Amino acid sequence: AFGPLGNPCRPDLDLAVRATGPIPRILELVGVPDERWSGDGEAVVRLKGELPRPALSGEVRVERSRHGTLELGEGRARFHYDAGKVHVDALEVDGATGRITGRATVGVERGLPAQIEIAVGGVDVGELLSRVGVKGAWVSARVDGNVSVQGTISPIDVAGTVATTVTGLRSLHRSWE
């Protein structure tokens, strides 16, 4: 943690806490241990403003990240907390063939109600299949599109819309990987 505290009788915070290392250790540090994660990460959380309600914001970066069979790879996100909700202002996951971006709002209450928007730009269907654990696809196509869902995360109960464009579909003579 680093940053000035201000007047100790009436603290005006401007603090940042940084955690760097294996993702499972970072999650353990913040009280949500999950050994299904692998890869490396860095998280910076900032507290700024007067107590008892300082503003909370942060950034997260991951490398070679996986959750079970889901391969996320390289990515980053910016977030802030306001009025009982975590706002993911920007989410970016880089692929070998394209990029996935998004934003979300998640309520910090029973069920974790959420609104999530994701855009897929130029990702190959073979790469998408490989990242979700379906290895050895013998097809290739460019996927562009948008996903918008809302509902609860725990338990998962979401509904929404998907709009996609698939171009350049072709059969390969070998696995995409």
PDB file of C-alpha atoms in Angstrom:
ATOM      1  CA  ALA A   1       0.000   0.000   0.000  1.00  0.00           C
ATOM      2  CA  PHE A   2       1.247   3.473  -0.743  1.00  0.00           C
ATOM      3  CA  GLY A   3      -0.059   7.049  -0.704  1.00  0.00           C
ATOM      4  CA  PRO A   4      -0.713   9.934   1.700  1.00  0.00           C
ATOM      5  CA  LEU A   5      -3.193   9.585   4.559  1.00  0.00           C
ATOM      6  CA  GLY A   6      -3.812  13.283   5.203  1.00  0.00           C
ATOM      7  CA  ASN A   7      -5.023  14.564   8.586  1.00  0.00           C
ATOM      8  CA  PRO A   8      -5.139  11.554  10.987  1.00  0.00           C
ATOM      9  CA  CYS A   9      -8.146  13.061  12.823  1.00  0.00           C
ATOM     10  CA  ARG A  10     -10.109  13.445   9.592  1.00  0.00           C
ATOM     11  CA  PRO A  11      -8.419  11.167   7.061  1.00  0.00           C
ATOM     12  CA  ASP A  12      -8.606  12.134   3.420  1.00  0.00           C
ATOM     13  CA  LEU A  13      -7.295   9.015   1.723  1.00  0.00           C
ATOM     14  CA  ASP A  14      -5.320   8.732  -1.452  1.00  0.00           C
ATOM     15  CA  LEU A  15      -4.094   5.150  -1.108  1.00  0.00           C
ATOM     16  CA  ALA A  16      -3.315   2.370  -3.560  1.00  0.00           C
ATOM     17  CA  VAL A  17      -2.894  -1.321  -2.771  1.00  0.00           C
ATOM     18  CA  ARG A  18      -1.067  -3.481  -5.322  1.00  0.00           C
ATOM     19  CA  ALA A  19      -0.941  -7.280  -5.529  1.00  0.00           C
ATOM     20  CA  THR A  20       1.198  -9.061  -8.116  1.00  0.00           C
ATOM     21  CA  GLY A  21       1.750 -12.770  -8.604  1.00  0.00           C
ATOM     22  CA  PRO A  22      -0.122 -16.010  -9.285  1.00  0.00           C
ATOM     23  CA  ILE A  23      -3.867 -15.383  -9.668  1.00  0.00           C
ATOM     24  CA  PRO A  24      -4.889 -17.925  -6.972  1.00  0.00           C
ATOM     25  CA  ARG A  25      -2.676 -16.126  -4.411  1.00  0.00           C
ATOM     26  CA  ILE A  26      -4.151 -12.714  -5.306  1.00  0.00           C
ATOM     27  CA  LEU A  27      -7.680 -14.109  -4.928  1.00  0.00           C
ATOM     28  CA  GLU A  28      -6.732 -15.633  -1.579  1.00  0.00           C
ATOM     29  CA  LEU A  29      -5.353 -12.268  -0.457  1.00  0.00           C
ATOM     30  CA  VAL A  30      -8.699 -10.523  -1.146  1.00  0.00           C
ATOM     31  CA  GLY A  31     -10.705 -13.270   0.553  1.00  0.00           C
ATOM     32  CA  VAL A  32     -12.102 -15.208  -2.416  1.00  0.00           C
ATOM     33  CA  PRO A  33      -9.793 -18.212  -2.804  1.00  0.00           C
ATOM     34  CA  ASP A  34     -10.311 -20.212  -6.003  1.00  0.00           C
ATOM     35  CA  GLU A  35      -7.699 -22.795  -7.037  1.00  0.00           C
ATOM     36  CA  ARG A  36      -9.442 -23.314 -10.412  1.00  0.00           C
ATOM     37  CA  TRP A  37      -7.570 -20.229 -11.633  1.00  0.00           C
ATOM     38  CA  SER A  38      -4.044 -20.305 -13.039  1.00  0.00           C
ATOM     39  CA  GLY A  39      -1.798 -17.693 -14.586  1.00  0.00           C
ATOM     40  CA  ASP A  40      -0.295 -14.467 -13.331  1.00  0.00           C
ATOM     41  CA  GLY A  41      -1.936 -11.198 -12.504  1.00  0.00           C
ATOM     42  CA  GLU A  42      -1.670  -7.756 -11.060  1.00  0.00           C
ATOM     43  CA  ALA A  43      -4.404  -5.868  -9.234  1.00  0.00           C
ATOM     44  CA  VAL A  44      -4.301  -2.255  -8.084  1.00  0.00           C
ATOM     45  CA  VAL A  45      -7.110  -0.988  -5.851  1.00  0.00           C
ATOM     46  CA  ARG A  46      -7.383   2.712  -4.999  1.00  0.00           C
ATOM     47  CA  LEU A  47      -9.154   4.374  -2.061  1.00  0.00           C
ATOM     48  CA  LYS A  48      -9.534   8.127  -2.515  1.00  0.00           C
ATOM     49  CA  GLY A  49     -11.511  10.628  -0.488  1.00  0.00           C
ATOM     50  CA  GLU A  50     -12.750  11.242   3.027  1.00  0.00           C
ATOM     51  CA  LEU A  51     -13.784   8.517   5.422  1.00  0.00           C
ATOM     52  CA  PRO A  52     -16.228   6.907   5.926  1.00  0.00           C
ATOM     53  CA  ARG A  53     -17.010   6.813   2.180  1.00  0.00           C
ATOM     54  CA  PRO A  54     -13.906   6.992   0.043  1.00  0.00           C
ATOM     55  CA  ALA A  55     -14.174   6.268  -3.678  1.00  0.00           C
ATOM     56  CA  LEU A  56     -13.020   2.756  -4.616  1.00  0.00           C
ATOM     57  CA  SER A  57     -11.587   1.991  -8.047  1.00  0.00           C
ATOM     58  CA  GLY A  58      -8.983  -0.228  -9.587  1.00  0.00           C
ATOM     59  CA  GLU A  59      -7.372  -2.059 -12.440  1.00  0.00           C
ATOM     60  CA  VAL A  60      -6.657  -5.732 -13.046  1.00  0.00           C
ATOM     61  CA  ARG A  61      -4.271  -7.297 -15.556  1.00  0.00           C
ATOM     62  CA  VAL A  62      -3.836 -11.018 -16.244  1.00  0.00           C
ATOM     63  CA  GLU A  63      -1.397 -13.096 -18.310  1.00  0.00           C
ATOM     64  CA  ARG A  64      -1.716 -16.749 -19.370  1.00  0.00           C
ATOM     65  CA  SER A  65      -4.906 -16.922 -17.328  1.00  0.00           C
ATOM     66  CA  ARG A  66      -7.235 -19.932 -17.157  1.00  0.00           C
ATOM     67  CA  HIS A  67     -10.282 -20.827 -15.098  1.00  0.00           C
ATOM     68  CA  GLY A  68     -10.745 -24.580 -15.286  1.00  0.00           C
ATOM     69  CA  THR A  69     -10.953 -25.370 -19.007  1.00  0.00           C
ATOM     70  CA  LEU A  70     -11.712 -21.750 -19.997  1.00  0.00           C
ATOM     71  CA  GLU A  71      -8.602 -20.055 -21.370  1.00  0.00           C
ATOM     72  CA  LEU A  72      -8.736 -16.268 -21.037  1.00  0.00           C
ATOM     73  CA  GLY A  73      -5.099 -15.550 -21.869  1.00  0.00           C
ATOM     74  CA  GLU A  74      -4.072 -11.893 -21.712  1.00  0.00           C
ATOM     75  CA  GLY A  75      -6.507  -9.282 -20.496  1.00  0.00           C
ATOM     76  CA  ARG A  76      -7.162  -6.203 -18.441  1.00  0.00           C
ATOM     77  CA  ALA A  77     -10.053  -4.423 -16.767  1.00  0.00           C
ATOM     78  CA  ARG A  78     -10.847  -1.135 -15.027  1.00  0.00           C
ATOM     79  CA  PHE A  79     -13.562  -0.878 -12.393  1.00  0.00           C
ATOM     80  CA  HIS A  80     -15.089   1.356  -9.749  1.00  0.00           C
ATOM     81  CA  TYR A  81     -17.573   0.876  -6.911  1.00  0.00           C
ATOM     82  CA  ASP A  82     -20.524   3.202  -6.447  1.00  0.00           C
ATOM     83  CA  ALA A  83     -23.833   2.923  -4.567  1.00  0.00           C
ATOM     84  CA  GLY A  84     -23.711  -0.826  -3.967  1.00  0.00           C
ATOM     85  CA  LYS A  85     -22.597  -1.750  -7.486  1.00  0.00           C
ATOM     86  CA  VAL A  86     -19.299  -2.706  -9.099  1.00  0.00           C
ATOM     87  CA  HIS A  87     -19.008  -1.036 -12.500  1.00  0.00           C
ATOM     88  CA  VAL A  88     -16.566  -2.728 -14.863  1.00  0.00           C
ATOM     89  CA  ASP A  89     -15.839   0.290 -17.032  1.00  0.00           C
ATOM     90  CA  ALA A  90     -13.609  -1.527 -19.510  1.00  0.00           C
ATOM     91  CA  LEU A  91     -12.776  -5.178 -20.081  1.00  0.00           C
ATOM     92  CA  GLU A  92     -10.359  -6.282 -22.802  1.00  0.00           C
ATOM     93  CA  VAL A  93      -9.220  -9.802 -23.671  1.00  0.00           C
ATOM     94  CA  ASP A  94      -6.672 -10.095 -26.471  1.00  0.00           C
ATOM     95  CA  GLY A  95      -6.806 -13.096 -28.760  1.00  0.00           C
ATOM     96  CA  ALA A  96      -4.412 -14.361 -31.381  1.00  0.00           C
ATOM     97  CA  THR A  97      -6.934 -13.405 -34.072  1.00  0.00           C
ATOM     98  CA  GLY A  98      -9.009 -10.603 -32.556  1.00  0.00           C
ATOM     99  CA  ARG A  99     -10.252  -8.987 -29.372  1.00  0.00           C
ATOM    100  CA  ILE A 100     -13.129  -9.239 -26.930  1.00  0.00           C
ATOM    101  CA  THR A 101     -14.185  -6.067 -25.115  1.00  0.00           C
ATOM    102  CA  GLY A 102     -16.947  -5.351 -22.677  1.00  0.00           C
ATOM    103  CA  ARG A 103     -18.407  -3.615 -19.681  1.00  0.00           C
ATOM    104  CA  ALA A 104     -20.651  -4.676 -16.843  1.00  0.00           C
ATOM    105  CA  THR A 105     -22.499  -3.562 -13.741  1.00  0.00           C
ATOM    106  CA  VAL A 106     -22.842  -6.050 -10.880  1.00  0.00           C
ATOM    107  CA  GLY A 107     -24.913  -5.376  -7.777  1.00  0.00           C
ATOM    108  CA  VAL A 108     -23.320  -6.331  -4.478  1.00  0.00           C
ATOM    109  CA  GLU A 109     -26.402  -8.070  -3.101  1.00  0.00           C
ATOM    110  CA  ARG A 110     -28.038 -11.495  -3.035  1.00  0.00           C
ATOM    111  CA  GLY A 111     -27.768 -13.197  -6.428  1.00  0.00           C
ATOM    112  CA  LEU A 112     -25.275 -10.655  -7.791  1.00  0.00           C
ATOM    113  CA  PRO A 113     -27.656  -9.027 -10.306  1.00  0.00           C
ATOM    114  CA  ALA A 114     -25.731  -7.986 -13.411  1.00  0.00           C
ATOM    115  CA  GLN A 115     -25.963  -6.260 -16.755  1.00  0.00           C
ATOM    116  CA  ILE A 116     -23.195  -7.346 -19.124  1.00  0.00           C
ATOM    117  CA  GLU A 117     -22.287  -6.157 -22.621  1.00  0.00           C
ATOM    118  CA  ILE A 118     -19.597  -7.885 -24.681  1.00  0.00           C
ATOM    119  CA  ALA A 119     -18.298  -7.164 -28.184  1.00  0.00           C
ATOM    120  CA  VAL A 120     -16.330  -9.694 -30.223  1.00  0.00           C
ATOM    121  CA  GLY A 121     -14.112  -8.257 -32.934  1.00  0.00           C
ATOM    122  CA  GLY A 122     -12.485 -10.469 -35.556  1.00  0.00           C
ATOM    123  CA  VAL A 123     -11.919 -13.561 -33.421  1.00  0.00           C
ATOM    124  CA  ASP A 124     -11.563 -16.842 -35.319  1.00  0.00           C
ATOM    125  CA  VAL A 125     -14.152 -19.480 -34.416  1.00  0.00           C
ATOM    126  CA  GLY A 126     -11.325 -22.032 -34.061  1.00  0.00           C
ATOM    127  CA  GLU A 127      -9.703 -19.848 -31.400  1.00  0.00           C
ATOM    128  CA  LEU A 128     -13.034 -19.363 -29.583  1.00  0.00           C
ATOM    129  CA  LEU A 129     -13.663 -23.117 -29.537  1.00  0.00           C
ATOM    130  CA  SER A 130     -10.126 -23.796 -28.296  1.00  0.00           C
ATOM    131  CA  ARG A 131     -10.434 -21.222 -25.489  1.00  0.00           C
ATOM    132  CA  VAL A 132     -13.622 -22.833 -24.156  1.00  0.00           C
ATOM    133  CA  GLY A 133     -12.014 -26.283 -24.162  1.00  0.00           C
ATOM    134  CA  VAL A 134     -13.053 -27.678 -27.571  1.00  0.00           C
ATOM    135  CA  LYS A 135      -9.649 -28.502 -29.035  1.00  0.00           C
ATOM    136  CA  GLY A 136      -8.810 -29.614 -32.558  1.00  0.00           C
ATOM    137  CA  ALA A 137     -11.381 -27.660 -34.631  1.00  0.00           C
ATOM    138  CA  TRP A 138     -10.913 -28.149 -38.374  1.00  0.00           C
ATOM    139  CA  VAL A 139     -12.852 -25.004 -39.290  1.00  0.00           C
ATOM    140  CA  SER A 140     -12.029 -21.332 -39.503  1.00  0.00           C
ATOM    141  CA  ALA A 141     -14.272 -18.270 -39.702  1.00  0.00           C
ATOM    142  CA  ARG A 142     -14.168 -14.682 -38.504  1.00  0.00           C
ATOM    143  CA  VAL A 143     -16.710 -13.836 -35.781  1.00  0.00           C
ATOM    144  CA  ASP A 144     -17.849 -10.281 -35.045  1.00  0.00           C
ATOM    145  CA  GLY A 145     -20.758  -9.483 -32.794  1.00  0.00           C
ATOM    146  CA  ASN A 146     -22.337  -8.223 -29.613  1.00  0.00           C
ATOM    147  CA  VAL A 147     -23.815  -9.937 -26.570  1.00  0.00           C
ATOM    148  CA  SER A 148     -26.023  -8.205 -24.022  1.00  0.00           C
ATOM    149  CA  VAL A 149     -27.348 -10.109 -21.004  1.00  0.00           C
ATOM    150  CA  GLN A 150     -28.874  -9.343 -17.639  1.00  0.00           C
ATOM    151  CA  GLY A 151     -29.857 -11.447 -14.677  1.00  0.00           C
ATOM    152  CA  THR A 152     -28.147 -12.998 -11.685  1.00  0.00           C
ATOM    153  CA  ILE A 153     -24.664 -14.460 -11.544  1.00  0.00           C
ATOM    154  CA  SER A 154     -25.147 -16.636  -8.447  1.00  0.00           C
ATOM    155  CA  PRO A 155     -26.986 -18.777  -9.249  1.00  0.00           C
ATOM    156  CA  ILE A 156     -26.513 -18.056 -12.925  1.00  0.00           C
ATOM    157  CA  ASP A 157     -29.826 -17.037 -14.479  1.00  0.00           C
ATOM    158  CA  VAL A 158     -29.315 -14.633 -17.378  1.00  0.00           C
ATOM    159  CA  ALA A 159     -31.221 -13.741 -20.526  1.00  0.00           C
ATOM    160  CA  GLY A 160     -30.336 -11.419 -23.353  1.00  0.00           C
ATOM    161  CA  THR A 161     -29.530 -10.967 -26.999  1.00  0.00           C
ATOM    162  CA  VAL A 162     -26.731 -12.074 -29.309  1.00  0.00           C
ATOM    163  CA  ALA A 163     -26.057 -10.465 -32.687  1.00  0.00           C
ATOM    164  CA  THR A 164     -23.249 -12.001 -34.762  1.00  0.00           C
ATOM    165  CA  THR A 165     -21.729 -11.946 -38.183  1.00  0.00           C
ATOM    166  CA  VAL A 166     -19.663 -14.913 -39.352  1.00  0.00           C
ATOM    167  CA  THR A 167     -17.543 -14.449 -42.471  1.00  0.00           C
ATOM    168  CA  GLY A 168     -14.909 -16.453 -44.297  1.00  0.00           C
ATOM    169  CA  LEU A 169     -16.113 -19.879 -43.148  1.00  0.00           C
ATOM    170  CA  ARG A 170     -13.818 -22.583 -44.451  1.00  0.00           C
ATOM    171  CA  SER A 171     -12.869 -26.166 -43.763  1.00  0.00           C
ATOM    172  CA  LEU A 172      -9.229 -26.809 -42.930  1.00  0.00           C
ATOM    173  CA  HIS A 173      -7.008 -29.786 -43.791  1.00  0.00           C
ATOM    174  CA  ARG A 174      -5.686 -29.834 -40.230  1.00  0.00           C
ATOM    175  CA  SER A 175      -6.583 -28.656 -36.765  1.00  0.00           C
ATOM    176  CA  TRP A 176      -6.821 -24.886 -36.283  1.00  0.00           C
ATOM    177  CA  GLU A 177      -4.263 -25.163 -33.490  1.00  0.00           C
TER     178      GLU A 177
END
